[in-house]
Coordinates of C-alpha atoms in Angstrom, one line a residue:
M29 CA -10.6 -37.3 22.1
E30 CA -7.8 -36.1 24.2
K31 CA -7.8 -32.5 25.3
S32 CA -4.8 -30.2 25.3
G33 CA -4.6 -27.1 27.5
S34 CA -2.5 -24.1 26.7
I35 CA 1.2 -24.3 27.2
D36 CA 4.0 -21.7 27.0
S37 CA 5.3 -21.7 23.6
L38 CA 8.4 -21.1 21.5
G39 CA 6.7 -18.7 19.0
S40 CA 7.4 -19.2 15.4
K41 CA 9.0 -16.1 13.8
R42 CA 10.0 -16.0 10.3
S43 CA 13.1 -15.1 8.4
S44 CA 14.1 -14.4 4.9
S45 CA 12.1 -16.3 2.4
R46 CA 12.8 -17.7 -1.0
Q47 CA 11.3 -15.0 -3.1
P48 CA 10.8 -14.6 -6.6
S49 CA 11.8 -12.4 -9.3
V50 CA 13.7 -9.8 -7.5
D51 CA 14.7 -12.0 -4.7
S52 CA 13.0 -9.8 -2.3
L53 CA 13.1 -10.7 1.3
S54 CA 9.7 -10.1 2.4
S55 CA 8.9 -9.5 5.6
S56 CA 8.6 -10.8 8.8
A57 CA 10.0 -9.8 12.1
S58 CA 12.7 -12.4 11.7
T59 CA 14.0 -11.8 8.2
S60 CA 17.7 -12.1 8.2
R61 CA 20.3 -10.4 6.0
S62 CA 20.0 -12.6 3.0
D63 CA 21.5 -13.6 -0.1
R64 CA 20.0 -17.0 -0.4
S65 CA 16.9 -15.7 -2.3
A66 CA 19.1 -15.3 -5.4
Q67 CA 18.3 -18.8 -6.6
A68 CA 14.6 -18.5 -5.8
K69 CA 12.1 -19.1 -8.6
P70 CA 8.6 -18.7 -7.2
P71 CA 6.9 -15.4 -7.4
S72 CA 6.9 -12.7 -4.8
A73 CA 3.9 -11.1 -3.5
M74 CA 5.6 -9.7 -0.6
S75 CA 6.8 -6.3 -0.8
S76 CA 10.3 -5.8 0.5
D77 CA 11.9 -2.7 1.6
S78 CA 15.4 -3.5 1.1
V79 CA 18.7 -4.4 2.7
S80 CA 21.7 -3.7 4.5
T81 CA 24.1 -5.6 6.7
S82 CA 23.4 -3.2 9.5
T83 CA 21.4 -4.6 12.4
E84 CA 19.5 -1.3 12.5
L85 CA 18.1 -1.7 9.1
S86 CA 14.8 -3.1 8.0
P87 CA 13.9 -6.8 7.9
E88 CA 12.9 -6.3 4.3
L89 CA 16.4 -5.2 3.2
R90 CA 18.5 -7.2 0.9
K91 CA 21.8 -7.0 -1.0
V92 CA 21.7 -6.0 -4.7
P93 CA 24.8 -6.1 -6.9
R94 CA 26.1 -2.7 -7.9
D95 CA 25.6 -3.3 -11.6
L96 CA 21.9 -4.0 -11.3
D97 CA 20.0 -2.6 -14.3
K98 CA 16.6 -2.8 -15.7
E99 CA 17.3 -6.2 -17.4
E100 CA 18.3 -7.7 -14.0
L101 CA 14.8 -7.2 -12.6
Q102 CA 13.6 -10.7 -13.4
L103 CA 10.0 -10.2 -14.5
L104 CA 7.4 -12.8 -13.8
P105 CA 5.6 -14.6 -16.8
N106 CA 3.6 -11.9 -18.6
E107 CA 4.9 -9.1 -16.4
K108 CA 5.8 -6.0 -18.4
V109 CA 7.5 -2.8 -17.5
Q110 CA 5.0 0.1 -18.1
D111 CA 7.1 3.1 -17.2
M112 CA 10.5 4.1 -15.6
A113 CA 11.7 7.3 -13.9
Q114 CA 15.1 8.3 -12.6
D115 CA 16.0 10.7 -9.9
V116 CA 13.1 9.7 -7.7
T117 CA 13.3 10.2 -3.9
Y118 CA 11.9 7.6 -1.5
F119 CA 11.4 8.9 2.0
C120 CA 12.1 5.8 4.1
P121 CA 10.9 6.3 7.6
F122 CA 13.7 4.3 9.0
I123 CA 16.7 5.4 6.9
G124 CA 15.8 8.7 5.5
A125 CA 15.6 10.1 1.9
L126 CA 17.0 7.8 -0.8
R127 CA 17.4 8.9 -4.4
G128 CA 17.1 6.2 -7.1
T129 CA 15.1 4.8 -10.0
V130 CA 11.5 3.6 -10.1
M131 CA 10.0 1.1 -12.4
V132 CA 6.3 0.3 -12.6
T133 CA 5.1 -3.0 -14.2
N134 CA 1.6 -4.3 -14.6
Y135 CA 2.3 -6.2 -11.3
R136 CA 4.6 -4.1 -9.1
L137 CA 6.5 -1.0 -8.2
F138 CA 10.3 -1.5 -8.1
F139 CA 12.5 1.2 -6.6
K140 CA 16.3 0.9 -6.3
C141 CA 18.9 3.2 -4.9
M142 CA 22.5 2.4 -5.9
D143 CA 24.1 5.2 -3.8
R144 CA 24.2 2.9 -0.7
E145 CA 26.4 -0.1 0.0
P146 CA 24.7 -2.5 -0.2
A147 CA 22.1 -1.1 -2.5
F148 CA 18.5 -0.4 -1.3
V149 CA 15.6 -2.0 -3.0
L150 CA 11.8 -1.6 -2.5
D151 CA 9.6 -4.2 -4.3
L152 CA 5.9 -3.6 -3.9
P153 CA 3.1 -5.6 -5.5
L154 CA 0.6 -3.0 -6.7
G155 CA -2.3 -5.1 -5.2
V156 CA -1.1 -3.9 -1.8
V157 CA -1.8 -0.3 -2.6
S158 CA -5.0 1.1 -1.2
R159 CA -4.8 4.6 -2.5
V160 CA -2.3 7.0 -4.1
E161 CA -2.4 10.7 -3.0
K162 CA -0.6 13.7 -4.5
I163 CA 0.8 15.6 -1.6
G164 CA 0.6 19.3 -2.1
G165 CA 2.0 21.2 -5.2
A166 CA 5.5 21.3 -6.5
S167 CA 8.2 22.3 -4.0
S168 CA 10.7 25.1 -4.4
R169 CA 13.0 22.6 -5.9
G170 CA 10.4 21.5 -8.4
D171 CA 9.7 18.2 -6.7
V172 CA 6.2 16.7 -6.7
S173 CA 5.3 14.3 -3.8
Y174 CA 3.1 11.2 -3.9
G175 CA 1.9 9.1 -0.9
L176 CA 1.1 5.4 -1.2
V177 CA -1.3 4.1 1.5
C178 CA -0.9 0.3 1.7
K179 CA -3.2 -2.4 2.9
D180 CA -0.3 -4.2 4.8
M181 CA 0.1 -1.4 7.4
R182 CA 2.6 0.8 5.5
N183 CA 2.5 4.3 4.1
L184 CA 5.2 5.1 1.5
R185 CA 6.2 8.5 0.2
F186 CA 8.0 9.5 -3.0
A187 CA 9.0 12.7 -4.7
H188 CA 10.3 13.4 -8.2
K189 CA 11.0 16.4 -10.4
Q190 CA 8.1 18.2 -12.1
M191 CA 7.7 16.9 -15.7
E192 CA 9.1 19.3 -18.2
D193 CA 7.0 17.7 -20.9
T194 CA 3.5 18.6 -19.5
L195 CA 1.8 16.0 -21.9
R196 CA 3.7 13.1 -20.4
K197 CA 2.1 11.4 -17.4
S198 CA 3.9 11.1 -14.1
I199 CA 5.0 7.6 -13.3
F200 CA 2.7 7.7 -10.3
E201 CA -0.3 8.4 -12.6
V202 CA 0.8 5.3 -14.6
L203 CA 1.0 3.4 -11.2
I204 CA -2.6 4.4 -10.4
K205 CA -3.8 2.8 -13.7
F206 CA -2.2 -0.6 -12.9
A207 CA -2.7 -0.5 -9.1
F208 CA -6.5 -0.3 -9.7
P209 CA -7.1 -2.3 -12.9
V210 CA -10.8 -3.0 -12.1
S211 CA -11.5 0.7 -11.9
N212 CA -9.6 1.3 -15.1
G213 CA -11.1 -1.4 -17.3
L214 CA -8.0 -3.6 -17.1
Q215 CA -7.5 -7.2 -16.0
I216 CA -6.2 -8.1 -12.6
F217 CA -2.6 -9.5 -13.0
A218 CA -3.6 -12.9 -11.8
F219 CA -5.4 -13.5 -15.1
E220 CA -2.1 -12.8 -17.0
Y221 CA 0.4 -14.5 -14.7
G222 CA 1.0 -18.0 -16.2
Q223 CA 3.6 -19.6 -14.0
V224 CA 3.5 -23.4 -14.0
F225 CA 4.1 -25.2 -10.7
P226 CA 4.7 -28.9 -10.2
V227 CA 1.5 -29.1 -8.0
N228 CA -2.0 -28.1 -9.0
G229 CA -3.4 -26.2 -6.1
W230 CA -6.9 -26.2 -7.5
K231 CA -7.2 -29.9 -6.7
V232 CA -6.6 -29.4 -3.0
Y233 CA -10.3 -29.2 -2.1
D234 CA -13.2 -31.4 -3.2
A235 CA -16.4 -31.0 -1.2
V236 CA -17.6 -34.6 -1.6
S237 CA -14.2 -35.9 -0.5
E238 CA -14.1 -33.7 2.5
Y239 CA -17.6 -34.8 3.6
K240 CA -16.6 -38.4 3.0
R241 CA -13.5 -37.9 5.3
Q242 CA -15.9 -36.8 8.0
G243 CA -18.1 -39.9 7.4
I244 CA -20.9 -38.1 5.5
P245 CA -23.3 -39.3 4.2
N246 CA -24.5 -41.4 7.2
E247 CA -27.9 -42.4 8.6
S248 CA -28.5 -38.8 9.8
W249 CA -26.9 -36.6 7.2
R250 CA -27.0 -36.6 3.4
I251 CA -25.4 -34.7 0.6
T252 CA -27.8 -32.7 -1.5
K253 CA -27.3 -31.1 -5.0
V254 CA -30.4 -28.8 -4.5
N255 CA -28.1 -25.8 -4.9
D256 CA -26.2 -27.3 -7.9
H257 CA -27.0 -24.3 -10.1
Y258 CA -27.0 -21.8 -7.2
E259 CA -30.7 -21.3 -7.4
V260 CA -31.5 -21.8 -3.7
C261 CA -28.6 -19.6 -2.5
D262 CA -26.2 -17.9 -4.9
T263 CA -23.5 -17.3 -2.2
Y264 CA -23.4 -21.0 -1.0
P265 CA -21.4 -23.8 -2.6
S266 CA -23.2 -26.2 -4.9
T267 CA -22.6 -29.2 -2.6
L268 CA -24.3 -29.1 0.8
A269 CA -24.8 -31.6 3.7
V270 CA -28.2 -31.5 5.4
P271 CA -30.4 -33.7 7.7
V272 CA -31.4 -36.8 5.9
N273 CA -35.1 -36.5 6.7
I274 CA -35.5 -33.0 5.2
P275 CA -36.5 -33.2 1.5
D276 CA -35.1 -30.7 -1.1
E277 CA -38.5 -29.0 -1.5
E278 CA -38.6 -28.2 2.2
L279 CA -35.0 -26.8 2.1
K280 CA -36.3 -24.2 -0.4
R281 CA -39.0 -23.1 2.1
V282 CA -36.4 -22.9 4.8
A283 CA -34.2 -20.8 2.5
A284 CA -37.1 -18.3 2.1
F285 CA -36.9 -17.6 5.9
R286 CA -33.1 -17.2 6.2
A287 CA -31.3 -14.1 5.1
K288 CA -29.9 -14.4 1.5
G289 CA -31.2 -18.0 1.4
R290 CA -28.3 -19.2 3.6
I291 CA -29.9 -22.2 5.3
P292 CA -28.3 -24.1 8.2
V293 CA -25.9 -26.7 6.7
L294 CA -23.2 -29.0 8.1
S295 CA -19.7 -27.7 8.5
W296 CA -18.3 -30.4 10.8
I297 CA -19.4 -33.6 12.6
H298 CA -17.8 -35.1 15.7
P299 CA -16.5 -38.6 14.7
E300 CA -17.6 -40.2 18.0
S301 CA -20.6 -38.3 19.5
Q302 CA -22.1 -37.1 16.1
A303 CA -22.5 -33.6 17.6
T304 CA -22.3 -31.1 14.7
V305 CA -21.3 -27.6 13.8
T306 CA -23.7 -26.1 11.4
R307 CA -23.7 -22.6 9.9
C308 CA -26.4 -20.3 8.4
S309 CA -27.6 -16.6 8.3
Q310 CA -30.1 -14.9 10.6
P311 CA -33.8 -15.8 10.5
M312 CA -36.1 -13.2 8.8
V313 CA -38.1 -12.6 12.0
G314 CA -38.7 -8.9 11.6
V315 CA -40.4 -6.6 14.0
N316 CA -43.6 -8.7 14.0
G317 CA -41.8 -11.8 15.1
K318 CA -42.5 -14.0 12.1
R319 CA -42.2 -17.8 12.4
S320 CA -41.5 -20.6 10.0
K321 CA -42.7 -24.1 10.8
E322 CA -40.2 -25.5 8.2
D323 CA -37.3 -23.6 9.8
E324 CA -38.3 -24.8 13.3
K325 CA -38.6 -28.4 12.1
Y326 CA -35.3 -28.1 10.3
L327 CA -33.4 -27.1 13.5
Q328 CA -35.2 -29.9 15.4
A329 CA -33.9 -32.3 12.8
I330 CA -30.3 -31.0 13.4
M331 CA -30.8 -31.7 17.1
D332 CA -32.3 -35.1 16.5
A333 CA -29.4 -36.1 14.3
N334 CA -27.3 -36.2 17.5
A335 CA -28.6 -38.9 19.8
Q336 CA -26.2 -37.9 22.6
S337 CA -28.1 -34.7 23.4
H338 CA -31.6 -33.4 23.6
K339 CA -30.6 -29.7 23.3
L340 CA -29.3 -27.4 20.6
F341 CA -27.2 -24.3 21.1
I342 CA -27.6 -21.4 18.7
F343 CA -24.6 -19.1 18.8
D344 CA -25.4 -15.7 17.4
A345 CA -22.0 -13.9 16.8
R346 CA -23.5 -10.4 17.3
P347 CA -24.0 -8.3 20.4
S348 CA -27.7 -8.7 21.5
V349 CA -28.4 -5.0 20.8
N350 CA -27.2 -5.3 17.2
A351 CA -29.2 -8.5 16.7
A352 CA -32.4 -6.8 18.0
A353 CA -31.7 -3.8 15.8
N354 CA -31.7 -6.1 12.8
K355 CA -35.4 -6.8 13.4
M356 CA -36.1 -3.3 12.0
K357 CA -34.5 -4.4 8.7
G358 CA -36.5 -7.6 8.6
G359 CA -33.8 -9.8 10.3
G360 CA -33.4 -10.8 13.9
Y361 CA -32.7 -13.9 15.9
E362 CA -34.4 -17.2 17.0
S363 CA -37.0 -17.0 19.8
E364 CA -36.5 -19.7 22.4
D365 CA -40.3 -20.0 22.5
A366 CA -40.5 -20.9 18.8
Y367 CA -37.5 -23.2 18.8
Q368 CA -38.0 -25.9 21.5
N369 CA -35.0 -27.3 23.3
A370 CA -32.8 -24.6 21.8
E371 CA -30.7 -22.1 23.8
L372 CA -29.6 -18.8 22.2
V373 CA -26.2 -17.4 23.1
F374 CA -24.9 -14.0 21.9
L375 CA -21.1 -13.7 21.5
D376 CA -20.8 -9.9 21.4
I377 CA -18.5 -9.8 18.3
H378 CA -18.8 -6.4 16.6
N379 CA -19.5 -5.7 12.9
I380 CA -17.2 -5.1 10.0
H381 CA -17.3 -1.3 10.4
V382 CA -16.0 -1.5 14.0
M383 CA -13.2 -3.9 12.9
R384 CA -12.1 -1.7 10.1
E385 CA -11.8 1.3 12.4
S386 CA -9.9 -0.8 15.0
L387 CA -7.3 -1.8 12.3
R388 CA -7.0 1.8 11.2
K389 CA -6.1 2.8 14.8
L390 CA -3.7 -0.1 15.1
K391 CA -1.9 1.1 11.9
D392 CA -1.6 4.6 13.4
V393 CA 0.0 3.1 16.5
V394 CA 2.5 0.7 14.9
Y395 CA 3.7 2.5 11.7
P396 CA 6.1 4.0 11.1
N397 CA 7.3 4.6 14.7
I398 CA 6.2 3.2 18.0
E399 CA 5.7 5.6 20.9
D400 CA 7.5 3.5 23.5
S401 CA 6.4 5.5 26.6
H402 CA 2.7 5.0 25.8
W403 CA 2.8 1.7 23.9
L404 CA 0.4 -0.3 26.1
S405 CA -2.2 2.4 26.4
N406 CA -2.0 3.2 22.7
L407 CA -2.4 -0.5 21.9
E408 CA -5.3 -0.8 24.3
S409 CA -7.0 2.2 22.7
T410 CA -7.2 0.4 19.3
H411 CA -9.3 -2.5 20.9
W412 CA -7.7 -4.9 18.4
L413 CA -6.7 -7.5 20.9
E414 CA -10.1 -7.2 22.6
H415 CA -11.8 -8.1 19.3
I416 CA -9.3 -11.1 18.8
K417 CA -10.2 -12.2 22.3
L418 CA -14.0 -12.2 21.7
I419 CA -13.6 -14.1 18.4
L420 CA -11.4 -16.8 20.1
A421 CA -13.7 -16.9 23.2
G422 CA -16.7 -17.5 20.9
A423 CA -14.9 -20.3 19.0
L424 CA -13.8 -21.8 22.4
R425 CA -17.4 -21.9 23.6
I426 CA -18.5 -23.7 20.5
T427 CA -15.7 -26.2 20.8
D428 CA -16.5 -26.9 24.4
K429 CA -20.2 -27.5 23.7
V430 CA -19.4 -29.9 20.9
E431 CA -16.5 -31.7 22.5
S432 CA -17.3 -31.7 26.2
G433 CA -21.1 -31.2 26.1
K434 CA -21.6 -33.5 23.0
T435 CA -24.2 -31.0 21.9
S436 CA -24.8 -29.8 18.3
V437 CA -24.5 -26.1 17.6
V438 CA -25.8 -23.7 15.0
V439 CA -23.7 -20.6 14.3
H440 CA -24.7 -17.4 12.5
C441 CA -24.3 -13.6 12.5
S442 CA -26.4 -11.4 10.1
D443 CA -25.5 -12.8 6.7
G444 CA -23.3 -15.7 7.7
W445 CA -20.3 -14.9 5.6
D446 CA -18.1 -12.9 8.0
R447 CA -18.1 -13.6 11.8
T448 CA -19.8 -17.0 11.1
G449 CA -16.8 -18.1 9.0
Q450 CA -14.4 -16.9 11.8
L451 CA -16.2 -19.0 14.4
T452 CA -16.8 -22.2 12.5
S453 CA -13.3 -22.4 11.1
L454 CA -11.6 -21.6 14.4
S455 CA -13.7 -24.1 16.3
M456 CA -13.0 -26.8 13.6
L457 CA -9.3 -26.0 14.0
M458 CA -9.6 -26.6 17.7
L459 CA -11.7 -29.8 17.3
D460 CA -10.0 -31.5 14.4
G461 CA -6.2 -32.1 14.1
Y462 CA -6.5 -32.6 10.3
Y463 CA -7.1 -28.9 9.8
R464 CA -3.9 -28.2 11.7
T465 CA -1.9 -29.7 8.9
I466 CA -0.8 -27.6 5.9
H467 CA -3.1 -29.5 3.5
G468 CA -6.0 -29.6 6.0
F469 CA -5.7 -25.8 6.6
E470 CA -5.9 -25.2 2.9
V471 CA -9.0 -27.3 2.8
L472 CA -10.5 -25.4 5.7
L473 CA -10.0 -22.0 3.9
E474 CA -11.4 -23.4 0.6
K475 CA -14.4 -24.8 2.4
E476 CA -15.4 -22.4 5.2
W477 CA -14.2 -19.2 3.6
L478 CA -14.1 -19.5 -0.2
S479 CA -16.9 -22.0 -0.9
F480 CA -19.3 -20.5 1.7
G481 CA -19.0 -17.1 0.2
H482 CA -16.9 -14.8 2.3
R483 CA -16.9 -11.7 0.1
F484 CA -13.1 -11.3 -0.5
Q485 CA -13.5 -9.0 -3.4
L486 CA -15.6 -6.5 -1.4
R487 CA -13.7 -6.9 1.9
I488 CA -10.3 -6.4 0.4
G489 CA -11.1 -4.4 -2.7
H490 CA -8.9 -6.1 -5.3
G491 CA -8.0 -3.6 -8.0
D492 CA -10.6 -1.1 -6.9
K493 CA -9.7 2.5 -6.2
N494 CA -12.7 3.1 -4.0
H495 CA -10.8 2.9 -0.7
T496 CA -13.7 4.4 1.3
D497 CA -16.0 1.6 0.4
A498 CA -18.0 0.6 3.5
D499 CA -17.7 -3.1 2.6
R500 CA -13.9 -3.1 3.2
S501 CA -13.0 -4.9 6.5
P502 CA -10.2 -7.0 7.9
V503 CA -12.4 -10.0 8.8
F504 CA -10.1 -12.6 7.2
I505 CA -7.0 -10.9 8.7
Q506 CA -8.5 -11.2 12.1
F507 CA -9.1 -15.0 11.5
I508 CA -5.4 -15.5 10.5
D509 CA -4.4 -13.5 13.6
C510 CA -6.5 -15.8 15.8
V511 CA -4.8 -18.8 14.2
W512 CA -1.4 -17.3 15.0
Q513 CA -2.5 -16.8 18.6
L514 CA -3.3 -20.6 18.7
T515 CA 0.1 -21.5 17.3
R516 CA 1.7 -19.4 20.1
Q517 CA -0.1 -21.4 22.7
F518 CA 0.3 -24.8 21.0
P519 CA 3.7 -24.6 19.2
A520 CA 3.8 -28.4 18.4
A521 CA 0.1 -28.7 17.3
F522 CA 0.4 -27.1 13.9
E523 CA 2.3 -28.5 10.9
F524 CA 2.7 -25.0 9.4
N525 CA 4.9 -22.1 10.6
E526 CA 4.4 -18.4 10.9
Y527 CA 5.8 -17.8 7.4
F528 CA 2.9 -19.8 6.0
L529 CA 0.3 -17.5 7.6
V530 CA 2.2 -14.3 6.6
T531 CA 2.5 -15.7 3.0
I532 CA -1.3 -16.2 2.9
L533 CA -2.0 -12.6 4.0
D534 CA 0.6 -11.2 1.6
H535 CA -1.0 -13.0 -1.3
L536 CA -4.5 -12.0 -0.1
Y537 CA -3.5 -8.6 -1.4
S538 CA -1.0 -9.3 -4.1
C539 CA -3.5 -10.2 -6.9
L540 CA -0.9 -12.7 -8.2
F541 CA -3.0 -15.8 -7.6
G542 CA -6.7 -16.4 -8.2
T543 CA -7.4 -18.0 -4.8
F544 CA -8.9 -15.0 -3.1
L545 CA -10.6 -13.3 -6.1
C546 CA -14.4 -12.8 -6.4
N547 CA -17.1 -13.1 -3.7
S548 CA -18.5 -16.6 -4.1
E549 CA -18.1 -20.0 -5.6
Q550 CA -20.6 -19.1 -8.3
Q551 CA -18.6 -16.0 -9.3
R552 CA -15.4 -18.0 -9.5
L553 CA -16.9 -20.5 -11.8
K554 CA -18.4 -17.8 -14.0
E555 CA -15.0 -16.0 -14.2
E556 CA -13.3 -19.4 -14.8
I557 CA -10.9 -18.6 -12.0
P558 CA -9.5 -22.2 -11.8
K559 CA -8.8 -22.3 -15.6
R560 CA -7.5 -18.7 -16.0
T561 CA -5.4 -18.2 -12.9
V562 CA -2.9 -20.0 -10.6
S563 CA -3.8 -21.2 -7.1
L564 CA -1.8 -20.0 -4.1
W565 CA -1.7 -23.6 -3.0
S566 CA 0.3 -24.5 -6.2
Y567 CA 3.0 -22.1 -5.0
I568 CA 3.0 -23.2 -1.4
N569 CA 2.7 -26.9 -2.0
S570 CA 5.6 -26.8 -4.4
Q571 CA 8.0 -25.8 -1.6
L572 CA 6.5 -27.2 1.6
E573 CA 9.8 -27.2 3.4
E574 CA 9.5 -23.4 3.6
F575 CA 6.3 -23.5 5.5
T576 CA 6.7 -26.6 7.8
N577 CA 7.0 -26.3 11.5
P578 CA 9.9 -28.5 12.8
L579 CA 8.3 -28.8 16.2
Y580 CA 5.1 -30.3 14.9
V581 CA 3.8 -33.5 16.5
N582 CA 0.8 -35.2 14.9
Y583 CA -1.6 -35.6 17.9
S584 CA -4.6 -35.9 15.6
N585 CA -7.1 -36.7 18.3
H586 CA -6.2 -33.8 20.5
V587 CA -8.7 -31.0 21.0
L588 CA -7.2 -27.6 21.7
F589 CA -8.6 -25.5 24.5
P590 CA -6.7 -22.2 24.4
V591 CA -6.6 -19.6 27.1
V592 CA -8.3 -16.5 25.7
S593 CA -7.8 -14.0 28.5
L594 CA -6.2 -10.8 27.2
R595 CA -3.0 -11.4 29.2
H596 CA -2.4 -14.6 27.2
L597 CA -2.8 -12.8 23.9
E598 CA -0.2 -10.7 22.2
L599 CA 0.1 -8.4 19.2
W600 CA 1.4 -10.3 16.1
V601 CA 4.7 -8.4 15.8
G602 CA 5.9 -10.6 12.9
Y603 CA 3.0 -9.3 10.8
Y604 CA 1.9 -5.9 11.9
I605 CA 5.3 -4.5 12.9
R606 CA 7.6 -6.4 10.5
W607 CA 8.5 -3.3 8.5
N608 CA 10.2 -1.8 11.6
P609 CA 13.9 -2.9 11.6
R610 CA 14.1 -2.5 15.4
M611 CA 11.4 -5.1 15.9
R612 CA 13.1 -8.1 14.3
P613 CA 14.8 -10.8 16.3
Q614 CA 18.6 -11.1 16.1
E615 CA 18.3 -14.8 15.2
P616 CA 17.2 -15.8 11.6
V617 CA 14.5 -18.2 12.9
H618 CA 13.2 -19.3 9.5
Q619 CA 16.6 -20.6 8.5
R620 CA 17.0 -22.3 11.9
Y621 CA 13.6 -24.1 11.3
K622 CA 14.9 -25.5 8.1
E623 CA 18.0 -26.8 9.8
L624 CA 15.8 -28.4 12.5
L625 CA 13.7 -30.0 9.8
A626 CA 16.8 -31.5 8.2
K627 CA 18.1 -32.7 11.6
R628 CA 14.7 -34.2 12.4
A629 CA 14.7 -36.2 9.1
E630 CA 18.2 -37.4 9.9
L631 CA 17.2 -38.6 13.4
Q632 CA 14.0 -40.2 12.1
K633 CA 16.0 -42.1 9.5
R634 CA 18.3 -43.4 12.3
V635 CA 15.3 -44.4 14.4
D636 CA 13.9 -46.4 11.5
E637 CA 17.2 -48.2 11.0
L638 CA 17.4 -49.1 14.7
Q639 CA 13.8 -50.4 14.7
R640 CA 14.6 -52.6 11.7
E641 CA 17.7 -53.9 13.4
V642 CA 15.7 -54.7 16.6
T643 CA 13.0 -56.5 14.5
N644 CA 15.6 -58.5 12.6
R645 CA 17.5 -59.5 15.8
S646 CA 14.3 -60.6 17.6
A647 CA 13.2 -62.6 14.5
S648 CA 16.6 -64.4 14.3
S649 CA 16.6 -65.1 18.1
S650 CA 13.1 -66.5 18.0
S651 CA 14.0 -68.8 15.1
D652 CA 17.1 -70.0 17.1
Q653 CA 14.8 -71.0 20.0
P654 CA 11.8 -72.8 18.5
G655 CA 10.4 -73.9 21.8
S656 CA 10.1 -70.4 23.3
P657 CA 6.9 -68.4 22.9
T658 CA 7.0 -65.6 20.3
R659 CA 7.4 -62.1 21.7
S660 CA 5.6 -59.3 20.1
I661 CA 7.7 -56.2 19.5
T662 CA 5.9 -52.9 19.9
P663 CA 7.2 -50.3 17.5
V664 CA 8.8 -47.3 19.2
Q665 CA 7.0 -44.1 18.5
T666 CA 9.7 -41.4 18.6
F667 CA 9.0 -37.7 18.2
V668 CA 12.0 -35.5 17.8

């Protein structure tokens, strides 16, 4: 495999997107003033804060005709208006107080102010709301204020007149009911939304097909159905790849020694050296240093499956102090005395609680206003980029051992569904160009995150009002941030653009699609998620031109070795600070990308025509001179 070092990049920023029902321009730092979303049909999960032609106004702003009324809010399939209130004030941190009308549906909050030219619209999927707070009592003018704390870095504030009819609920009390359907005995909107797309995203990933693509089964690895009914491990997928010489009965004994039964299983195998990336949970060593002969034999079998190396690296994502503390709870880490020829490496990545606090601090620093004079010190105090660096550095060490050292690695943290998923998926992204395509990245998420039991429901809290839940954590957001950092250093290595990553994160919260619901494969099957909901990949794969990087070059054999020092990492402005109108670029990059894609297709067509012309000329000239030897024509590989 060829190796790619980091290069300076043209970063991908995004502009206005084709958005759904209310043609909202969601987001990113590069959203342009747009009217092209008017013809858009797909659904919006991205909240938008409205529009103006002024360069000082927010990237989420958009034009709305003056005669916009309730009927003109194009509802999604099975979306219904639940309540409506007039004379509501939205306190926009960038423009000031705006008075208008609020509508609450079973999917979104929709605010419009017609007193401005152009009109201001705020379109907020209710899944984005983390909590709703009543701020103080009624003011001297009789206004009651409500604050909406959002999962996508924003805090929104509204006020409206005290209800004269005391029996009638405030529109914000209605909003609470539909923002937290799980807590109120209602269905998440994804179960009601019935949009039909030309592509079925639930067919993107098939475990057996993906193992087959990697060359599994082979003489060293086999596919087992021992977990077909989720009896060995209820948070693992039903299809697993394990060493060929370990029978199913022995796998069950190994599961008894691993936390939550999460045994070491194959994630990825090197096509040439057969070095592997395997994942699992911590061993149940405890304070007395328990051992398991079956577990030791199992790890030896993983090492023996790779003839190129007589060593095995065990990467424990945790700081060594935390790993040792887990012994008190019955967990722990592998002893190098018990596991012959194995080397244990701690990667010092902190736990979910530290990451949650870090993101909270980042939100305080970037929204609504940035203190310019202390920007760098304030950003440093959040430690967010330090955590991103440690995750990337850990994935890079794994990549280096597998690619350069031709050595197999085992990766785990405590339970193996948070930091482990970050490390395996990032290292696979660096090692295998297939995962850098749009389809391959979708497969990577389905495999390493969804099927292997990252607890999306608990980490994000879909439809749950308990915002103080200790299980909430931005683990998946950190992973997508790390992917974005890679796209900055290797701008031609990824088929997808920044808008693709932002769209995934926006729909992580929106509860419009079923992709990120539940905590495990078993739960998704029990809830019949593929039958009852729409996949996010159906939406994305039905409009691939929106998410394609025009600079992409398919170097499938290249391995990426990013530079992970802090000075080469940057805060993802296009996601974390996209709501601030002063942070957007002057150029509508997303539209430029689409123009580049069209130009690329045009030039590629011309190249193909010229190649056919050359081939035809050489064929005719060789037939005119039968005595001369035939010349072979090497096709020209042209990358635009």
